Coordinates of C-alpha atoms and ligand atoms in Angstrom, one line a residue:
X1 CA -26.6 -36.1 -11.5
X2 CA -26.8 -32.6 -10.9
X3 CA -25.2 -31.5 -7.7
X4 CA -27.4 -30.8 -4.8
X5 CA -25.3 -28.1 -2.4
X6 CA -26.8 -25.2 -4.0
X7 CA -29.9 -25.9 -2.5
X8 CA -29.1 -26.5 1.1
X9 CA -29.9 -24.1 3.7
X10 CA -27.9 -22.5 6.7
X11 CA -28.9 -21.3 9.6
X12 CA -27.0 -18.1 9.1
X13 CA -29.0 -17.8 6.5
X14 CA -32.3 -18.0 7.8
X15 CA -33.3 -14.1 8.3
X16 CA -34.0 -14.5 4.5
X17 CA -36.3 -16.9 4.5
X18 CA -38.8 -16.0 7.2
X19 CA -42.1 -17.1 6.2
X20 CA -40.7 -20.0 4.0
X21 CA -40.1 -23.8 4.2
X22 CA -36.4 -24.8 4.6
X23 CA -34.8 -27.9 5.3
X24 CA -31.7 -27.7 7.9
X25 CA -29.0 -30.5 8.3
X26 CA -27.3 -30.5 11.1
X27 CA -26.6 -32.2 15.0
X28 CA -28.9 -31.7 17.7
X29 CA -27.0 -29.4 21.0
X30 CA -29.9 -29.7 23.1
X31 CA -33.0 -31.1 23.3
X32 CA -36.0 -30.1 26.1
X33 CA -39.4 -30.9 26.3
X34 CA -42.5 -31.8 28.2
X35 CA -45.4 -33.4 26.9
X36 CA -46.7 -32.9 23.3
X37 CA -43.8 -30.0 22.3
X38 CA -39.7 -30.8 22.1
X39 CA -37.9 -28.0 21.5
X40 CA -34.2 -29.5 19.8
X41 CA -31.4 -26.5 19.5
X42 CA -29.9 -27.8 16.2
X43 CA -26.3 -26.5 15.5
X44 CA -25.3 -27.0 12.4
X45 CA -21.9 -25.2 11.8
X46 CA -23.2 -22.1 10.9
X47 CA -25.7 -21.0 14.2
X48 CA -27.8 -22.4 16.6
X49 CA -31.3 -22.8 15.7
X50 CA -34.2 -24.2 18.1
X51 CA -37.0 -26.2 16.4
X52 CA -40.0 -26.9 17.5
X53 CA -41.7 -30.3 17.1
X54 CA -45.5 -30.7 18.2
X55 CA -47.1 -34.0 18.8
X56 CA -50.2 -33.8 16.4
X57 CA -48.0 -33.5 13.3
X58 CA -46.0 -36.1 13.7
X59 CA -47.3 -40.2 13.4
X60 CA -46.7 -41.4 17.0
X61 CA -43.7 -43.6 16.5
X62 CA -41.9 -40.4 15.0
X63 CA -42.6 -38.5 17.6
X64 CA -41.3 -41.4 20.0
X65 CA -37.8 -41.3 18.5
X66 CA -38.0 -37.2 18.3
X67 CA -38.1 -37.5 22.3
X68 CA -35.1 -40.1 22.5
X69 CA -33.0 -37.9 20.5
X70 CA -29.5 -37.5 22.4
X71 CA -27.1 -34.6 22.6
X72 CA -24.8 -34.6 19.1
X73 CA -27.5 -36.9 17.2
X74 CA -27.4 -36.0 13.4
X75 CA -30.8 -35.3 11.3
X76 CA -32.3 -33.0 9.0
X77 CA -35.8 -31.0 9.6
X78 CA -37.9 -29.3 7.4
X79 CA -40.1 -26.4 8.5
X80 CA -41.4 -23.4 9.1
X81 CA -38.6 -19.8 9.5
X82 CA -40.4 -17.6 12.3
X83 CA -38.6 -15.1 14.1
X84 CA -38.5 -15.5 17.5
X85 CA -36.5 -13.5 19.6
X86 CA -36.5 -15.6 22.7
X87 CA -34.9 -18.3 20.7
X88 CA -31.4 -18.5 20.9
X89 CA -30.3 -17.0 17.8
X90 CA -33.3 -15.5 17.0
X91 CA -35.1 -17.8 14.7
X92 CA -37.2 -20.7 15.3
X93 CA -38.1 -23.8 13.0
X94 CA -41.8 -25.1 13.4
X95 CA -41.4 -28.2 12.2
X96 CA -43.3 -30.3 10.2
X97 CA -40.6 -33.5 9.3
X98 CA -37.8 -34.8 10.4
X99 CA -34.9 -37.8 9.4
X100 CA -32.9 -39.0 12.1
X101 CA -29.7 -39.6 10.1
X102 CA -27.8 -41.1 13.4
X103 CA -28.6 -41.9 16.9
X104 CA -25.4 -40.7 19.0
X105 CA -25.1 -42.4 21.8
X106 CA -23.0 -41.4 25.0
X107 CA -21.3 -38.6 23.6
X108 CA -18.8 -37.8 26.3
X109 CA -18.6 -34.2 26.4
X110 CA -21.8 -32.8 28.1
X111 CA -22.9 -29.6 29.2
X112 CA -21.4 -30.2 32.7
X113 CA -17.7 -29.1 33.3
X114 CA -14.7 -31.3 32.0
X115 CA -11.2 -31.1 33.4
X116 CA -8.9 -29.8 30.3
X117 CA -7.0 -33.2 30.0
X118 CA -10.0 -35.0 29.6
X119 CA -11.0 -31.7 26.8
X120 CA -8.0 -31.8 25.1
X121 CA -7.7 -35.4 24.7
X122 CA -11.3 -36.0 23.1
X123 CA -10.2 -32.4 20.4
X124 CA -11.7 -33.8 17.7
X125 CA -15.4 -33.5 19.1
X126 CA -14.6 -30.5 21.9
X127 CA -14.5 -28.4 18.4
X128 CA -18.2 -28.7 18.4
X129 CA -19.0 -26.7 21.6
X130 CA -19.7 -23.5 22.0
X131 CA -16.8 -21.5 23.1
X132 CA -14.9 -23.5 20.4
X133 CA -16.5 -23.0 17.6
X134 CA -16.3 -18.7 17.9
X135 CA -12.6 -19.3 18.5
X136 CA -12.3 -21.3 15.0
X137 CA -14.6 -18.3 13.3
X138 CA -11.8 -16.0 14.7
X139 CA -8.9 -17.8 13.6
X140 CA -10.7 -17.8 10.2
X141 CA -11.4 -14.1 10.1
X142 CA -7.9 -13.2 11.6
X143 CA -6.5 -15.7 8.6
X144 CA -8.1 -13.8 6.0
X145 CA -7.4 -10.3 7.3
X146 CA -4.1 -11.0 7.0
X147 CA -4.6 -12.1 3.3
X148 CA -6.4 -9.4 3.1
X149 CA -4.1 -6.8 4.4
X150 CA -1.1 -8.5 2.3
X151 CA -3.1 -9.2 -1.1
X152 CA -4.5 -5.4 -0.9
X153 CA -1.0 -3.3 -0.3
X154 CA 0.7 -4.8 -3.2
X155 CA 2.3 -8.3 -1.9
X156 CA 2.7 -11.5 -3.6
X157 CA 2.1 -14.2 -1.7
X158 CA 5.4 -16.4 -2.2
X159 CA 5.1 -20.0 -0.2
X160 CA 8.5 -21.0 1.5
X161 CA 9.4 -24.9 1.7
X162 CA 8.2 -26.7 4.7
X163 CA 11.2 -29.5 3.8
X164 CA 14.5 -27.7 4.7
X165 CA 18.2 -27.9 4.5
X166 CA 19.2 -25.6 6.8
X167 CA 18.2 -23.6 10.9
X168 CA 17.1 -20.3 10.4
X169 CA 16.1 -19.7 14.2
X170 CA 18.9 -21.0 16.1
X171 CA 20.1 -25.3 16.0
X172 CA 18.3 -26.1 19.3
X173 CA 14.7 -26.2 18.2
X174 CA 15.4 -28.2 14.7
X175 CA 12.9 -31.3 13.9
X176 CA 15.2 -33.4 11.9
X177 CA 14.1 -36.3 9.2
X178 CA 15.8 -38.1 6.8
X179 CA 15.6 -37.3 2.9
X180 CA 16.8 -40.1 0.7
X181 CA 20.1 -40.5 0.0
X182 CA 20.3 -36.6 0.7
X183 CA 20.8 -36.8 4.4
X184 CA 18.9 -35.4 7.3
X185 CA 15.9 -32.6 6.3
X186 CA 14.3 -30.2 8.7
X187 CA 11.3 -29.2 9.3
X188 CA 10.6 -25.2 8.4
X189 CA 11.3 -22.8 11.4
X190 CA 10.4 -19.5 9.4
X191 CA 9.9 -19.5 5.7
X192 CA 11.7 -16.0 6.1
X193 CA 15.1 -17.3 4.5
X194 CA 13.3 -17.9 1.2
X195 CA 11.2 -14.9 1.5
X196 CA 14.5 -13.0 1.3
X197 CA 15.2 -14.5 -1.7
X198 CA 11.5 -14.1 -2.9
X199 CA 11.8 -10.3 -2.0
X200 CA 14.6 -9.7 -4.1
X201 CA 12.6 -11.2 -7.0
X202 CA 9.2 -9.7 -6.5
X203 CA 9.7 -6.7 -4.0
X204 CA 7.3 -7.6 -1.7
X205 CA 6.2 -10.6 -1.0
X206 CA 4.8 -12.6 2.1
X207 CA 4.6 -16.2 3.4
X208 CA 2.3 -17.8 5.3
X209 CA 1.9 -21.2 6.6
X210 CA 3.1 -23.3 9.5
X211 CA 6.6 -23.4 11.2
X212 CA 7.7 -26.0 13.5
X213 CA 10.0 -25.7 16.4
X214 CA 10.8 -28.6 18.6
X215 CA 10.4 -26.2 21.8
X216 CA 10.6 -28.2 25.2
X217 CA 8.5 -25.2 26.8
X218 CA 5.7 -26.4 27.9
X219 CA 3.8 -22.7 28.4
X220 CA 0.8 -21.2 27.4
X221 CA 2.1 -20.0 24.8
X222 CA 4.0 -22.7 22.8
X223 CA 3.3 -25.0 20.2
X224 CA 5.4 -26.8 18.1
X225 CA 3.7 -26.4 14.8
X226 CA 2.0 -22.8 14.7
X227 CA 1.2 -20.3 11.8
X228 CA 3.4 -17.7 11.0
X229 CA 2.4 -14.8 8.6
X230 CA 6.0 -13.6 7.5
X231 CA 6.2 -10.8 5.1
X232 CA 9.2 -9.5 3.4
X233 CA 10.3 -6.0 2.0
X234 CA 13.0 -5.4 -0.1
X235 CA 14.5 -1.5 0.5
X236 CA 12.6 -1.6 4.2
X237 CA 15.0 -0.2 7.1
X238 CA 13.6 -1.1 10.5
X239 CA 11.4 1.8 10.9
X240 CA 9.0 0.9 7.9
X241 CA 9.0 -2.4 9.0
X242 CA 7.3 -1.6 12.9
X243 CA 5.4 1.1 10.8
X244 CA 4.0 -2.0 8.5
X245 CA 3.6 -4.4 11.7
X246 CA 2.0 -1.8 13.6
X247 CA -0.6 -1.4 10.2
X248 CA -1.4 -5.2 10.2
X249 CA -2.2 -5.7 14.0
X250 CA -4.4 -2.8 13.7
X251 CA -6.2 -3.9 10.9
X252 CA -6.1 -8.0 12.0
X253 CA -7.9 -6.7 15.7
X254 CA -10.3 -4.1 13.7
X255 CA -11.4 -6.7 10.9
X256 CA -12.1 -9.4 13.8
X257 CA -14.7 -6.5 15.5
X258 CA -15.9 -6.0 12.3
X259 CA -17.0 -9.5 11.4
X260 CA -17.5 -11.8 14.7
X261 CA -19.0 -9.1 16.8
X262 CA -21.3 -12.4 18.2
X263 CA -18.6 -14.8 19.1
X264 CA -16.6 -12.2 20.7
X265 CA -19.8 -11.9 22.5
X266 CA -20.0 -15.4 23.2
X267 CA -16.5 -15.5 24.9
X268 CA -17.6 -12.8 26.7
X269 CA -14.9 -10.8 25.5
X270 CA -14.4 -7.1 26.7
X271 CA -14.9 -5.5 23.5
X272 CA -14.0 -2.0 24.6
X273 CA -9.8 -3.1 24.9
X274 CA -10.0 -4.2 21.5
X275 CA -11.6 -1.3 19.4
X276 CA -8.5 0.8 21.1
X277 CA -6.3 -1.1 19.4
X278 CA -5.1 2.0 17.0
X279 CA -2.6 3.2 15.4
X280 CA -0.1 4.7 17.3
X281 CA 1.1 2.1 19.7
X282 CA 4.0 2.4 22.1
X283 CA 8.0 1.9 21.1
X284 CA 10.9 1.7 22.8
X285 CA 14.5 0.6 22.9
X286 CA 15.6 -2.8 24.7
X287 CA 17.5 -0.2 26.8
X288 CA 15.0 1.8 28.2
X289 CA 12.9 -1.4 28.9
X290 CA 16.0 -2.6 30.8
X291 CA 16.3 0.8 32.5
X292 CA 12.8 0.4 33.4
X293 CA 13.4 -3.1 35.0
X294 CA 15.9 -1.4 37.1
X295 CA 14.1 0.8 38.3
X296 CA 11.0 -0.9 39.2
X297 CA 13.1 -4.0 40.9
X298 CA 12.4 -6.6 38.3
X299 CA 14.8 -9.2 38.6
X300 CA 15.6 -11.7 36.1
X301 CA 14.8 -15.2 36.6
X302 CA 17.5 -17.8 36.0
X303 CA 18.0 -21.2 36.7
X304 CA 21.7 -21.7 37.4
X305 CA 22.8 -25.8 37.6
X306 CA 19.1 -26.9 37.8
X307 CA 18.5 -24.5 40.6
X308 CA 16.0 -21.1 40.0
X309 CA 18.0 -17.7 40.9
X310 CA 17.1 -14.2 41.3
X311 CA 19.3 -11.5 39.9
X312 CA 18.6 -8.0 40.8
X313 CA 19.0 -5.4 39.0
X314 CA 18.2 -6.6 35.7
X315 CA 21.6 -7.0 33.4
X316 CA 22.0 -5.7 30.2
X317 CA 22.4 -8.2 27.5
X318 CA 19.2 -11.0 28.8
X319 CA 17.1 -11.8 26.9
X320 CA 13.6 -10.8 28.7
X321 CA 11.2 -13.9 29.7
X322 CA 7.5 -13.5 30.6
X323 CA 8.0 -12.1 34.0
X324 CA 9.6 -9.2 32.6
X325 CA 7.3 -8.9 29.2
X326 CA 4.1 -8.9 31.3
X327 CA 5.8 -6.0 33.9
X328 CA 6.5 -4.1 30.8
X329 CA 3.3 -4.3 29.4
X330 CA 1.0 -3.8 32.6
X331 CA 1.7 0.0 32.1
X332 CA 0.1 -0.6 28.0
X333 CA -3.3 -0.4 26.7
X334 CA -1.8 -1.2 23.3
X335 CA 0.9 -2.9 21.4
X336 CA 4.4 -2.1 22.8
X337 CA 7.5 -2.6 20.4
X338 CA 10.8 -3.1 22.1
X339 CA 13.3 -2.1 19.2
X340 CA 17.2 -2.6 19.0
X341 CA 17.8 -6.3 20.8
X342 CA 21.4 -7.4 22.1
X343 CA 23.3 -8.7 19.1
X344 CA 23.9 -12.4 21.5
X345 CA 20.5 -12.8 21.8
X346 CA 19.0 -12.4 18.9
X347 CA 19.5 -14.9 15.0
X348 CA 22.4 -14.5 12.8
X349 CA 20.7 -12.3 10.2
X350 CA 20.1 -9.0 12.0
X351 CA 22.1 -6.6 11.1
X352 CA 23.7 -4.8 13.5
X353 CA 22.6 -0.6 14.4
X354 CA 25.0 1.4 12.4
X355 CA 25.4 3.6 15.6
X356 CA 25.8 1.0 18.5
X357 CA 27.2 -2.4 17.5
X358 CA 26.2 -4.1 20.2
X359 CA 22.7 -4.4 19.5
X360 CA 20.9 -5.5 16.5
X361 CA 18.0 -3.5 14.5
X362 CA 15.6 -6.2 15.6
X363 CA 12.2 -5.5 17.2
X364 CA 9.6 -7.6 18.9
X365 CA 6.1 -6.6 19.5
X366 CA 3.9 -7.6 22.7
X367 CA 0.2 -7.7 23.3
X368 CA -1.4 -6.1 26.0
X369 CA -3.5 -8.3 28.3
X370 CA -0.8 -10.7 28.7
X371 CA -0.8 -11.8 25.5
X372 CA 3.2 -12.2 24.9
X373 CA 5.3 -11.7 21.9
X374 CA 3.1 -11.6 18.7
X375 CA 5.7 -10.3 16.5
X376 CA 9.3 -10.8 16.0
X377 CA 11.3 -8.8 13.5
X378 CA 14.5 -7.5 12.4
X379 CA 16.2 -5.5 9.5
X380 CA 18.5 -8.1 7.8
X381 CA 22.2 -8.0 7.3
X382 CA 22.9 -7.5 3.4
X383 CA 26.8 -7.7 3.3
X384 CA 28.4 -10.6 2.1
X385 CA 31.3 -10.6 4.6
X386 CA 29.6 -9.6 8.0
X387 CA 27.0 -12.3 7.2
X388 CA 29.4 -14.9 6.1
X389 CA 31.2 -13.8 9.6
X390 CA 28.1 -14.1 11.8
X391 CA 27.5 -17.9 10.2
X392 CA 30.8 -19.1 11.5
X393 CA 30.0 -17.4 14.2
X394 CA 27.2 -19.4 15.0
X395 CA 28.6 -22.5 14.1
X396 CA 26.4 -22.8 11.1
X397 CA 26.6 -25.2 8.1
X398 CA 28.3 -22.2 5.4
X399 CA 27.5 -25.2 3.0
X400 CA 23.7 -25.2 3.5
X401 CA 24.1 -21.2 3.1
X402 CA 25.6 -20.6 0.0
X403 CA 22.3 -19.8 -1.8
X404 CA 21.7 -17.2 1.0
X405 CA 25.0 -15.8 1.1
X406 CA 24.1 -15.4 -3.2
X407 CA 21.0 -12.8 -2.6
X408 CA 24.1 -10.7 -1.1
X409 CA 26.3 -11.0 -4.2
X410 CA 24.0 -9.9 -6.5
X411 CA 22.3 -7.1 -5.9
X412 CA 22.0 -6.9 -2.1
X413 CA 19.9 -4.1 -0.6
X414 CA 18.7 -3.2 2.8
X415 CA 15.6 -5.1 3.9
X416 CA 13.3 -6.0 6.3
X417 CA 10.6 -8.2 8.0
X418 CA 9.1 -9.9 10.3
X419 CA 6.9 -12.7 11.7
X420 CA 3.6 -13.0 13.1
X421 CA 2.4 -15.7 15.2
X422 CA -1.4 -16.6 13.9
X423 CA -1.9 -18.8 17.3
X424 CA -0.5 -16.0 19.6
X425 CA -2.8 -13.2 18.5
X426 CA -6.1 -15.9 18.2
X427 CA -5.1 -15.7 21.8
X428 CA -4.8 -12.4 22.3
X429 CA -7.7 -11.5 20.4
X430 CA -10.5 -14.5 22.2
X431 CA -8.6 -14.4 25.3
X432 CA -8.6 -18.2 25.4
X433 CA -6.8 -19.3 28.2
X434 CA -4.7 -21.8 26.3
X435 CA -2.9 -21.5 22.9
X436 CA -4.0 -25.1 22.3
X437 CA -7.7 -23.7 22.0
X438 CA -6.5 -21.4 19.3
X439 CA -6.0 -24.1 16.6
X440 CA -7.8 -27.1 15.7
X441 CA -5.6 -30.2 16.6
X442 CA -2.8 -28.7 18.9
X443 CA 0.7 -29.7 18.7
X444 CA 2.5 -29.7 22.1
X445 CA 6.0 -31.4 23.7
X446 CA 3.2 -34.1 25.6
X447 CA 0.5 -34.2 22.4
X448 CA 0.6 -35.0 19.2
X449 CA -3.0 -36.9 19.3
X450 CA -5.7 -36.9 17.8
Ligands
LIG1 O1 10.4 -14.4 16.9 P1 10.4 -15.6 15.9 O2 11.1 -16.8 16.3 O3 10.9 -15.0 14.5 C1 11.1 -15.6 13.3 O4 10.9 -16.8 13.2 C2 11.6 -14.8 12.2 N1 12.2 -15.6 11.2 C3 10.4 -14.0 11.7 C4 10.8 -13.1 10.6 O5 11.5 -12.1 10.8 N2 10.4 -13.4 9.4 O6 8.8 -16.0 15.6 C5 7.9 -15.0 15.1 C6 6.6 -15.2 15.9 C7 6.7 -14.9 17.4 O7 6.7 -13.5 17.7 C8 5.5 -15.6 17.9 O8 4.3 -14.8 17.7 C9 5.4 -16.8 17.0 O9 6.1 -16.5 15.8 N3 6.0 -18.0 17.6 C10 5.3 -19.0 18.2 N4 4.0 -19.2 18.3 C11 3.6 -20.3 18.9 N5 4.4 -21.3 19.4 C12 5.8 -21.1 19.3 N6 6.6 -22.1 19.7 C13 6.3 -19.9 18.6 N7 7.5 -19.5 18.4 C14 7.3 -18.3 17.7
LIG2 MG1 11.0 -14.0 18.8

């Protein structure tokens, strides 16, 4: 039988066919009426489209079901394109059939307000509203620009296991399972240890899929299975990798104006904040962020045996937390990356600055608007010894690490990269309250269904 998908029409699609018959497939969003004329706003994935359905063209018991149609109902009508610029989306369907493929009935999220447990619980079907939906098309388009970005600057896309033997970001956030007779597995915290090993093979290379960390923070901003991009450069120092970081956010925020101009407009998104998102953005050293805390009285936050303190002024060698991130960043319009990290708080593989050994060439990069860390980076150590050193150091398995501890026997060279959180910039980007809106079934410490 030949296939019929070619055929089908989208409402996307419809400026093309003004004029013409087409038959749409889709769930009803709305439906009004009075009298002899329904109006139903069919959705069907792709746009909302309103169709019109008058009583003399329909036989009467037809017509009867039309007006019992509920909210999320699934049918197909076949009509008339007009364009109509009161409708919403600009097109209307004068209808002349209709097949009621499926009578919903009570679906339970309705135009009226729900309280977010209530949202997040029923996931699988708050996808279909509204706000939701543009999110997804984001997360798409800021998906593919990164592709994009990679596959167009001379990368090889090199997939890191999700099945590991080994931490890469620190013992405490490890998922363990058992593998065979083999032992305990874990689940993938960053694919970058393999993409050092894939950058010594193919130059530069990337990796891109989900990383789990068994976080107990139960923020705004943490999941425990999120996307990463992670790209890889062999001969990068630390500068060309914030240059190459600072390149990708810029062309990530300028694709997403480019393509989803209307959802953006549907989350009523301040547009004007985003297309200023150019190259150059702001830099500086963890030490002038601290002296900057200093001076403006930030304290850090601590909790000391269970109990939350207050240490003023801010002491070198913290680690900054969300209070102090969002201080920083109230003076930015832009990206801010703070450069050259503490060596205690930051993983085993950054290599340590040549001119201050107590801080490693690592860099993170925060988002305006509140939106966080979006990037976390570092120039990797590439001698054997001081990276054998740092792994007893950090109480590491050196068994697990051999293979690592190889790419620095044979042939080691500087290199670089870094990690981007997909989830944290969908945030940025839609402004979504909540990371859990930011991809489609949401992994937190309290959810794991649906
Ligand atoms: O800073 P992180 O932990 O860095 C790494 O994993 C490195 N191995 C990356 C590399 O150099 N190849 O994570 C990188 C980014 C963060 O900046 C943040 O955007 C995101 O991943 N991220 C999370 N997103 C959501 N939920 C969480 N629990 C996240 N943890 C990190
Ligand atoms: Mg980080």
């Amino acid at each position: 039988m030949e296939s019929r998908y070619k055929s089908y029409k989208y409402i996307e699609d419809l400026e093309k066919f003004i004029g013409q018959e087409v038959t749409l497939q889709g769930w009803v969003k709305n439906k009004t009426g009075k009298g002899k004329l329904q109006f139903i706003i069919l959705r069907d994935g792709t746009g909302i489209c309103q169709c019109v359905v008058y009583k003399p063209n329909f036989d009467e018991a037809l017509f009867e079901e039309v007006k019992s149609l509920t909210q999320e109902s699934s049918l197909k009508v076949t009509g008339t394109v007009k364009k109509e610029d009161r409708a919403p989306g600009g097109y209307e369907i004068d209808v002349n059939n209709i097949e009621i493929i499926q009578l919903a009935k009570d679906y339970p999220i309705t135009p009226k307000e729900h309280g977010d447990a209530f949202l997040i619980e029923h996931r699988h079907l708050w996808l279909r509203s509204t706000r939701q939906h543009a999110i997804m098309r984001i997360r798409a388009s800021v998906m593919k620009a990164i592709r994009d970005f990679f596959d167009n600057n001379g990368f090889v896309i090199m997939d890191s296991p999700m099945l590991t033997p080994n931490a890469s970001e620190g013992t405490s956030t490890l998922f363990e399972t058992k593998y065979f007779d083999l032992g305990n597995a874990y689940l993938s915290q960053s694919g970058q240890l393999y993409g050092e090993a894939s950058a010594m093979a193919m130059g530069r290379i990337y990796t891109f899929g989900p990383a789990f960390r068994a976080e107990r923070s139960k923020t705004r901003k943490h999941l425990t299975e999120f996307w990463m991009v992670e790209p890889e450069m062999a001969y990068f120092d630390l500068n060309d990798d914030m240059d190459l970081a600072e390149d990708l956010v810029e062309y990530i925020v300028q694709y997403v104006l480019k393509v989803n101009q209307a959802e953006l407009k549907t989350l009523e998104r301040d547009i004007s904040k985003l297309e200023n998102i150019k190259r150059p953005f702001y830099r500086m050293s963890y030490t002038e962020a601290v002296d900057w805390l200093v001076k403006n009285n930030i304290p850090l936050k601590k909790k000391i045996d269970g109990k939350e303190v207050e240490i003023t002024p801010f002491p070198w060698g913290e680690d900054f937390g969300t209070p102090q991130e969002e201080a920083i960043m109230e003076q930015f319009d832009k990206p801010l990356i703070i450069h050259r990290y503490p060596t205690d708080v930051k993983a085993f593989y950054m290599k340590p600055d040549p001119e201050n050994s107590k801080v490693v060439l690592a860099m993170d990069m925060l988002g305006p608007e509140k939106a966080g860390e979006i990037i976390g980076g570092s120039q990797r150590e590439e001698d054997y010894d001081n990276l054998l050193n740092k792994i007893k150091q950090h109480k590491l398995p050196e068994e697990a690490f051999q293979w690592y501890l190889d790419l620095r026997k044979f042939g080691g060279v500087p290199h670089s990269g870094f990690g981007l959180g997909v989830e944290r910039v969908v945030k940025w980007i839609t402004g979504a309250a909540h990371i859990r809106e930011t991809i489609p079934f949401p992994r937190m410490i309290y959810r794991i269904v649906p």
